[in-house]
Amino acid sequence: LESFKAFPKKRKKIAVIGDILELGKYSTEIHEKLGELINSTDIDIVVGVGHEIKNTIKVINSGRDKFLFDSKEDALNFLKKQISKGDYILFKASRKMELEKIAEELD
């Protein structure tokens, strides 16, 4: 997320984030801290995928676009309509979330 600051602001910066699994009783706290971290970046659009990531989305400031989806398929359909050539997209989640399948479909 911090690396996005190095990219020029010429195109949209999109973060596609999914659940961080296996956090146990710390899940809500860590997902909320992720939202606070996103607030300190210049990311334009945040796309959340999963159940726990809702705790991240709710902490993100209303000054940026943020969306929450239950499935990778719904997120993919949304992204296909939102992205333009040259936009920067970061995918980050637990491996079990399989967000790389979204990236493969967008390629």
Coordinates of C-alpha atoms in Angstrom, one line a residue:
L1 CA 0.0 0.0 0.0
E2 CA 2.8 2.4 0.8
S3 CA 4.4 1.7 -2.5
F4 CA 1.5 3.3 -4.3
K5 CA 2.8 6.7 -3.1
A6 CA 5.7 6.4 -5.5
F7 CA 3.4 6.0 -8.6
P8 CA 2.4 9.2 -10.4
K9 CA -1.1 10.4 -9.9
K10 CA -1.9 10.3 -13.6
R11 CA -4.1 7.2 -13.4
K12 CA -6.4 5.8 -10.8
K13 CA -4.9 3.8 -7.9
I14 CA -7.1 0.9 -7.0
A15 CA -6.6 -1.5 -4.1
V16 CA -8.4 -4.9 -4.3
I17 CA -8.2 -6.3 -0.8
G18 CA -9.6 -9.5 0.7
D19 CA -10.0 -11.1 4.0
I20 CA -6.9 -11.8 6.1
L21 CA -7.6 -15.2 7.4
E22 CA -6.5 -17.1 10.5
L23 CA -6.3 -14.1 12.7
G24 CA -8.5 -15.5 15.4
K25 CA -9.6 -13.0 18.1
Y26 CA -7.5 -10.3 16.5
S27 CA -9.3 -10.4 13.1
T28 CA -11.5 -7.3 13.7
E29 CA -8.7 -5.2 15.1
I30 CA -6.2 -6.0 12.4
H31 CA -8.7 -5.5 9.6
E32 CA -9.6 -2.1 11.1
K33 CA -5.9 -1.2 11.3
L34 CA -5.6 -2.0 7.6
G35 CA -8.4 0.6 7.0
E36 CA -6.4 3.2 8.9
L37 CA -3.4 2.4 6.8
I38 CA -5.4 2.9 3.6
N39 CA -6.5 6.3 5.0
S40 CA -2.9 7.4 5.0
T41 CA -2.4 6.6 1.3
D42 CA -3.6 8.2 -1.9
I43 CA -5.5 5.2 -3.2
D44 CA -8.6 6.3 -5.1
I45 CA -10.7 3.2 -5.0
V46 CA -10.8 0.3 -2.5
V47 CA -12.6 -2.9 -3.5
G48 CA -13.1 -5.3 -0.6
V49 CA -13.9 -9.0 -1.1
G50 CA -15.0 -11.3 1.7
H51 CA -16.7 -11.2 5.1
E52 CA -14.0 -9.9 7.4
I53 CA -12.8 -7.1 5.1
K54 CA -16.0 -5.3 6.0
N55 CA -14.2 -4.2 9.1
T56 CA -11.6 -2.5 6.9
I57 CA -14.1 -0.9 4.6
K58 CA -16.1 0.7 7.5
V59 CA -12.9 2.4 8.8
I60 CA -11.9 3.9 5.4
N61 CA -12.7 7.6 5.2
S62 CA -15.6 8.6 3.1
G63 CA -13.4 10.8 0.9
R64 CA -12.5 7.9 -1.3
D65 CA -14.6 5.4 -3.2
K66 CA -15.0 2.1 -1.4
F67 CA -17.0 -1.0 -2.3
L68 CA -17.6 -4.4 -0.7
F69 CA -18.4 -7.6 -2.5
D70 CA -19.2 -11.1 -1.2
S71 CA -17.6 -12.9 -4.1
K72 CA -14.6 -12.6 -6.5
E73 CA -17.0 -12.8 -9.4
D74 CA -18.9 -9.7 -8.3
A75 CA -15.7 -7.8 -7.7
L76 CA -14.4 -8.8 -11.1
N77 CA -17.6 -7.6 -12.9
F78 CA -17.4 -4.3 -11.0
L79 CA -13.7 -3.8 -11.8
K80 CA -14.2 -4.6 -15.5
K81 CA -16.4 -1.5 -15.6
Q82 CA -14.1 0.7 -13.5
I83 CA -10.6 0.3 -14.7
S84 CA -8.9 1.9 -17.6
K85 CA -5.7 1.1 -19.4
G86 CA -2.8 2.3 -17.3
D87 CA -4.6 2.3 -13.9
Y88 CA -2.6 0.9 -11.0
I89 CA -4.1 -2.1 -9.3
L90 CA -2.9 -3.7 -6.1
F91 CA -4.2 -7.1 -5.0
K92 CA -3.7 -8.2 -1.4
A93 CA -5.4 -10.9 0.7
S94 CA -4.8 -14.2 2.3
R95 CA -3.7 -16.8 -0.2
K96 CA -7.0 -18.7 0.3
M97 CA -9.0 -15.8 -1.0
E98 CA -7.5 -16.5 -4.5
L99 CA -7.6 -12.8 -5.6
E100 CA -5.1 -13.7 -8.3
K101 CA -8.1 -15.2 -10.3
I102 CA -9.4 -11.6 -10.6
A103 CA -6.1 -10.4 -11.8
E104 CA -5.8 -13.2 -14.4
E105 CA -9.3 -12.3 -15.7
L106 CA -8.4 -8.6 -16.0
D107 CA -5.1 -9.3 -17.8

